Coordinates of C-alpha atoms in Angstrom, one line a residue:
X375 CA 53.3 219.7 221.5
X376 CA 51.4 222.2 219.5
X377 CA 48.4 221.3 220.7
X378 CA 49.5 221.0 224.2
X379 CA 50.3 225.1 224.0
X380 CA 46.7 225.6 222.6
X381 CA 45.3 224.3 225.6
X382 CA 47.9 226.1 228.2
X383 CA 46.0 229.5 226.1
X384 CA 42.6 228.0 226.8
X385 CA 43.8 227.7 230.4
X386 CA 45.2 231.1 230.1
X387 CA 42.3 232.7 229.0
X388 CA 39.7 230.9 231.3
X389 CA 42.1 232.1 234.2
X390 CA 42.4 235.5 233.1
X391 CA 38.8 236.3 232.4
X392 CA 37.8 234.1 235.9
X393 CA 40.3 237.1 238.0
X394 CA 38.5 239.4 235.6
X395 CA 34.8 238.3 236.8
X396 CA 36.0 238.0 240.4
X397 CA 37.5 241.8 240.6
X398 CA 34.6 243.1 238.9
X399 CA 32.1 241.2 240.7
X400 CA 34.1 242.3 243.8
X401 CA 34.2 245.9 243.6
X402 CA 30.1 245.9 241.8
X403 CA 28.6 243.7 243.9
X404 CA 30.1 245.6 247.0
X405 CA 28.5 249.0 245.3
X406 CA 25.3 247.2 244.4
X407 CA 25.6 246.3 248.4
X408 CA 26.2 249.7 248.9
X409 CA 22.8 251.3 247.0
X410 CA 20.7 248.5 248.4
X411 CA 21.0 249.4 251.9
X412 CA 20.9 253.3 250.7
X413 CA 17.8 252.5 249.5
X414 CA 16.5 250.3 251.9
X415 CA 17.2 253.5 254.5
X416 CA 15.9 255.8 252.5
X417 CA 12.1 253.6 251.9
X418 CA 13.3 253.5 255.7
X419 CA 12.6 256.9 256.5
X420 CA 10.1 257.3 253.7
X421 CA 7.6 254.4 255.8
X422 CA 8.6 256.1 259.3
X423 CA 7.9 259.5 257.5
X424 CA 4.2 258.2 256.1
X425 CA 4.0 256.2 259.7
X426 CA 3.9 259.8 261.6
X427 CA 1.8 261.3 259.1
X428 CA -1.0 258.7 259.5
X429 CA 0.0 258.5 263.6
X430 CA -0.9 262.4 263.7
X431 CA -3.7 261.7 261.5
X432 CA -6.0 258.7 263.4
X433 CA -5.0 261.2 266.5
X434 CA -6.9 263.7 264.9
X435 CA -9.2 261.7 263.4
X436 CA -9.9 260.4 267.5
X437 CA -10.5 264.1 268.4
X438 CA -12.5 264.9 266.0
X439 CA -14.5 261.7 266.4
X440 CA -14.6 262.6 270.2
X441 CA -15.9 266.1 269.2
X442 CA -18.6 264.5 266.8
X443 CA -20.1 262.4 269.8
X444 CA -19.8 265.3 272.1
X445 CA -22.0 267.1 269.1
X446 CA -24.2 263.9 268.3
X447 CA -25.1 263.6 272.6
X448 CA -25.6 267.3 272.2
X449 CA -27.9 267.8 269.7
X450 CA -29.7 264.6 270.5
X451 CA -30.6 266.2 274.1
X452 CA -32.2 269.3 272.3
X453 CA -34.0 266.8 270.2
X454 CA -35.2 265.3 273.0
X455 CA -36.0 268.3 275.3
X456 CA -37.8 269.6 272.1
X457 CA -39.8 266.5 271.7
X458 CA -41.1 267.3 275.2
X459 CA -41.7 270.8 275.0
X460 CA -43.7 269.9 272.2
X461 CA -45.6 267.2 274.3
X462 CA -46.4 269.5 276.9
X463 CA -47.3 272.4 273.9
X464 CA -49.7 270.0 272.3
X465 CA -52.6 270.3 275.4
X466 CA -52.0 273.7 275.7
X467 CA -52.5 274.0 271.9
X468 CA -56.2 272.6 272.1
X469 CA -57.1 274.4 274.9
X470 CA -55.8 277.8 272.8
X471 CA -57.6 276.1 269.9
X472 CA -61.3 275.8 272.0
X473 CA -61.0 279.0 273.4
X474 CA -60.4 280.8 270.3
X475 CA -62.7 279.1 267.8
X476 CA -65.3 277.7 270.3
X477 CA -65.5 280.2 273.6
X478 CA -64.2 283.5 272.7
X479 CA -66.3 283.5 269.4
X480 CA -69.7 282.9 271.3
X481 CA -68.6 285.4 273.8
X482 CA -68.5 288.1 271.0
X483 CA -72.0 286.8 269.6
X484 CA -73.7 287.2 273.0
X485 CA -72.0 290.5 273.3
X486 CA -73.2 291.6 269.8
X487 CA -76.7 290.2 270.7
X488 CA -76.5 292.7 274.3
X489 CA -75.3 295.4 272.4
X490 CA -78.2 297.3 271.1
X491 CA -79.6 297.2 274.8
X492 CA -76.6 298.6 276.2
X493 CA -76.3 301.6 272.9
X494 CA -80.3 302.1 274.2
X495 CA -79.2 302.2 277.9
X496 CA -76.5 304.6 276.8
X497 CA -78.5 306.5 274.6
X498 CA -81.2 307.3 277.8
X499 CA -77.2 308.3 279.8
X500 CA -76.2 310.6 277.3
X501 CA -78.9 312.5 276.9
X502 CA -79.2 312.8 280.4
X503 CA -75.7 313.9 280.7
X504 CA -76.4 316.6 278.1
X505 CA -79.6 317.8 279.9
X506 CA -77.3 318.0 283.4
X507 CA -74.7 319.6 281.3
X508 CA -77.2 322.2 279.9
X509 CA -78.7 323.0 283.4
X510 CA -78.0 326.6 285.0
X511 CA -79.3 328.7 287.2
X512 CA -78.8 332.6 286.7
X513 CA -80.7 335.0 289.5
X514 CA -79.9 338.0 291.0
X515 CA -81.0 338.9 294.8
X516 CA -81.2 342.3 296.2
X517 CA -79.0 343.3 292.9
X518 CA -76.4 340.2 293.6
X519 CA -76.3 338.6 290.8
X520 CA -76.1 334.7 291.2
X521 CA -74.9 331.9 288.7
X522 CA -75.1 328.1 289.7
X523 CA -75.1 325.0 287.7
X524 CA -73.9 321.2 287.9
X525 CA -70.6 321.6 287.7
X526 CA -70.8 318.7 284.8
X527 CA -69.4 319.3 281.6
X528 CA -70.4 316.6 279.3
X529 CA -70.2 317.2 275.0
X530 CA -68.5 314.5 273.6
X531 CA -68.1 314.6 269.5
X532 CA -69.8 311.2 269.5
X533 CA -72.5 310.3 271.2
X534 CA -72.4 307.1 273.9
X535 CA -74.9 305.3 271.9
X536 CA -73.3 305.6 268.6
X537 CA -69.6 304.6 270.2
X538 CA -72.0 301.5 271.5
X539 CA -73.3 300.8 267.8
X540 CA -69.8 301.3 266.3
X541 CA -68.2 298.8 268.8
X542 CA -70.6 296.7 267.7
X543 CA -70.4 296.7 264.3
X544 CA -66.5 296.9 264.6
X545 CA -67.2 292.9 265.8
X546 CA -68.9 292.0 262.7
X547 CA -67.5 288.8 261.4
X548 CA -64.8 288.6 263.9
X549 CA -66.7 285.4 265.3
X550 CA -66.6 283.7 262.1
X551 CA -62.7 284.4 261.4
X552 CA -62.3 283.0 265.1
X553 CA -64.2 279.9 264.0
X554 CA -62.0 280.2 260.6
X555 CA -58.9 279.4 262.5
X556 CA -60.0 276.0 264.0
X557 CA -58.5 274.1 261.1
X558 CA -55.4 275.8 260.7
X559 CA -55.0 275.8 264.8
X560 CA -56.1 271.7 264.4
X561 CA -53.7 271.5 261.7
X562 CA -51.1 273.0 263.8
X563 CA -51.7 270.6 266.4
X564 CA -51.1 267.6 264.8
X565 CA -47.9 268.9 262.7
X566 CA -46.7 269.6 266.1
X567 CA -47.4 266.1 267.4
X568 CA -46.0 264.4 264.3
X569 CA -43.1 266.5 264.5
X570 CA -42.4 265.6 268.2
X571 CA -43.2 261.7 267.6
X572 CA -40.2 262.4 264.6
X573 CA -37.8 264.4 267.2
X574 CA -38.3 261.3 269.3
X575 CA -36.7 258.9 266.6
X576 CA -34.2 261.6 265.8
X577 CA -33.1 261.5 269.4
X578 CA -32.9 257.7 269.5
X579 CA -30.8 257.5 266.1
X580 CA -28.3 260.0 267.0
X581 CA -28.0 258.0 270.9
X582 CA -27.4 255.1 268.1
X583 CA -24.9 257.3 266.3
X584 CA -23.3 257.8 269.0
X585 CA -22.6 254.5 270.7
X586 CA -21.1 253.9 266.6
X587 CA -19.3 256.6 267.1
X588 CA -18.1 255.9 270.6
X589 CA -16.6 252.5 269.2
X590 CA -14.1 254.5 267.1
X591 CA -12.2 255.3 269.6
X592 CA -11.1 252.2 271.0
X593 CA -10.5 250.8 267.8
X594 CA -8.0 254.4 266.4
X595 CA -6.3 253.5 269.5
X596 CA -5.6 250.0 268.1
X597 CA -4.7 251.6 264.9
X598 CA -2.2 253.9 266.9
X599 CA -0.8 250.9 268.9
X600 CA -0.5 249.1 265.1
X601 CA 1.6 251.9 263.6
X602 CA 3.6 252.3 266.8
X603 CA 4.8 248.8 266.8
X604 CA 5.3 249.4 263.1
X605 CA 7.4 252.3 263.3
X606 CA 9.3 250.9 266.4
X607 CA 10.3 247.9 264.4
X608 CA 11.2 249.8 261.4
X609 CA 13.9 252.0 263.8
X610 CA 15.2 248.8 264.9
X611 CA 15.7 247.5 261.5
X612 CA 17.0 250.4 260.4
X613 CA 19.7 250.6 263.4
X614 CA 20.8 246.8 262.0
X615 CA 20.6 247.3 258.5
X616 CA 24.0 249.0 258.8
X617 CA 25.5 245.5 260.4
X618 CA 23.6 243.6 258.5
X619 CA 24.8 245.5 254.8
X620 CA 28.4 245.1 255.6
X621 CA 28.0 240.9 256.5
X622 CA 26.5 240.9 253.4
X623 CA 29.5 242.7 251.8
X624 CA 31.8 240.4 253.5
X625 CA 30.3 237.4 252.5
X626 CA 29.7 238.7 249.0
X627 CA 33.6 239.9 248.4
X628 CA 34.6 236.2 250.2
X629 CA 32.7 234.6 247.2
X630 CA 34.6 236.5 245.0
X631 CA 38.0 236.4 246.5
X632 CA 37.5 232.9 246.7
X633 CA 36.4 232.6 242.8
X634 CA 39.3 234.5 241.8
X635 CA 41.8 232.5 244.1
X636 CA 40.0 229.2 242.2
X637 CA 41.8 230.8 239.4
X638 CA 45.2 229.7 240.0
X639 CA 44.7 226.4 238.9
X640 CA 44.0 227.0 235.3
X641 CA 46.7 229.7 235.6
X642 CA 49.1 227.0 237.0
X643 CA 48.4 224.5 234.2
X644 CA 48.5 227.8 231.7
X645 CA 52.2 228.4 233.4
X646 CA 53.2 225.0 233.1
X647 CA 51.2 224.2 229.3
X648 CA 52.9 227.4 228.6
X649 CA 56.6 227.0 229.2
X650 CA 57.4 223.4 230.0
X651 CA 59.2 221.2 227.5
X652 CA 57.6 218.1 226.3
X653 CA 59.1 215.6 228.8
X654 CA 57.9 217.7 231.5
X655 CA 54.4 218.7 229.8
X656 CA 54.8 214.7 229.8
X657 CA 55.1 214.7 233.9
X658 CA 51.9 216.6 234.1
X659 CA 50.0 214.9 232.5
X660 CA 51.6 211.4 233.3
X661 CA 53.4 211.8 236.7
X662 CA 53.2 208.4 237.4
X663 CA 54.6 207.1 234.2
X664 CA 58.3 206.4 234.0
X665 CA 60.3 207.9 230.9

C-alpha cells in the first residue's frame, strides 16, 4: 500500500510540474512570438529603409552617369575638332616655317647687298636737297628790294644716306636668327602632328568610354527594377507578418494547452493512488479481476 502512495506522488509531481511547463511555455512562448515578429518588423523597416537609400542612390548614380557621357561625348568632340584644327595648322606651319627661315631671310640679304647703292643714291639726294634748300635770290630793282628762293626747306639731323647705312646695319644678323628658327619651327611642326595623331586616339577612347558608359544605364535600371520588387515584396510580407504571428501564437498556445490537458491523467491516477483504499487501488490496477 505504501508503495502504491509513492507512486500516486510520482504521478503527482509529474502532473504538477507537466501544468507547470505548459503555463509557462504558454504565456513565454506567446511573448517569444511576440519579439519575433517585433523584430522581424523592425529588420522590416530597417531593409525597406536601406532599400530607398540605395533606390535614391543607383538614381543618382544613373544621372550622374548620364552627365559623365554627356561630358565624355563632349570633350571627345573638342578632341576631335582639335585634332583637325591641328591637321589643317600643320601646312600652314611649313609654309610659315619656309617663309621665315628660307624666303624672308634671303629677302633681307639681297636687301643688305642693295643697300649701299641705295645710301649712295641717297647720298647724291641729300645733298641736292641741301644745295636746293641753300638757294636764294636777294636783288633789289629800282630800290624794290626782292627775295626769292625754292620754297624747300630740307635739314634733317641725319643725313638720308646715313639713315640708309643705319637701316642696314640694324639688319645685321637678322637673316641668320630667321634661319635659327627653322628647327624650333620644324620641331614645332611635328609636336603638333604627334599631338594631333594622340587627340585622334583620345577621341576614339573616350567614344569607347562612352558606349561603356552608355551601358550603365540600362543595367541601374535593372538594379532599380531589382530593389523595387524587393521592397514591394518586403511591404507585402510585412502586411502578413501580423496574420501570420498570431497563427503562429495559436498553434503554439494549442500545443501547450493540449500538453497541459495531457496532464490529467497522471493527476487522475495521483487522485486515485492518493486517496483510494487498497481494494479499490486493487480495481485500478486489476479492473478485470474479481475480489
Amino acid at each position: 500500500m505504501l508503495g502504491k502512495r509513492i507512486v500516486g506522488v510520482v504521478f503527482l509531481l509529474i502532473g504538477i510540474l507537466g501544468l507547470v511547463i505548459s503555463i509557462a511555455g504558454f504565456v513565454l512562448i506567446r511573448q517569444a512570438i511576440d519579439e519575433i515578429g517585433a523584430g522581424l518588423e523592425s529588420t522590416m523597416d530597417l531593409t525597406l529603409n536601406s532599400l530607398e537609400t540605395v533606390s535614391e542612390t543607383l538614381v543618382l548614380t544613373k544621372d550622374t552617369v548620364g552627365q559623365v557621357g554627356t561630358s565624355l561625348d563632349t570633350v571627345g568632340q573638342v578632341a576631335s575638332n582639335v585634332s583637325e584644327t591641328i591637321s589643317v595648322t600643320k601646312p600652314a606651319l611649313d609654309q610659315v616655317t619656309v617663309v621665315a627661315t628660307e624666303d624672308v631671310p634671303s629677302s633681307l640679304e639681297q636687301v643688305q647687298q642693295a643697300l649701299p647703292d641705295v645710301a649712295e643714291a641717297a647720298g647724291a639726294i641729300d645733298s641736292t636737297l641741301r644745295l636746293l634748300d641753300s638757294f636764294e635770290l636777294q636783288r633789289e630793282i629800282f630800290g624794290i628790294p626782292i627775295s626769292f628762293d625754292l620754297g624747300i626747306d630740307y635739314n634733317p639731323e641725319e643725313s638720308l644716306d646715313e639713315a640708309v647705312l643705319v637701316l642696314g646695319q640694324s639688319l645685321d644678323g637678322v637673316p641668320q636668327s630667321l634661319r635659327g628658327l627653322q628647327v624650333n619651327l620644324e620641331a614645332a611642326g611635328e609636336n603638333l602632328e604627334v599631338i594631333g595623331q594622340n587627340l585622334d586616339v583620345i577621341s576614339e577612347d573616350l567614344d569607347q568610354m562612352n558606349m561603356l558608359v552608355a551601358d550603365f544605364g540600362p543595367l541601374i535600371d535593372d538594379y532599380l527594377r531589382l530593389v523595387s520588387d524587393t521592397e514591394e515584396l518586403i511591404r507585402d510580407t510585412k502586411g502578413k507578418l501580423a496574420d501570420q504571428v498570431a497563427t503562429a501564437k495559436t498553434l503554439a498556445s494549442a500545443v501547450f494547452v493540449w500538453l497541459a490537458v495531457f496532464q490529467i491523467v497522471p493527476l487522475y491516477l495521483a487522485y486515485g493512488l492518493l486517496t483510494a483504499r487498497k481494494d479499490q487501488v486493487d480495481k485500478i490496477y486489476y479492473p478485470d479481476e474479481e475480489e
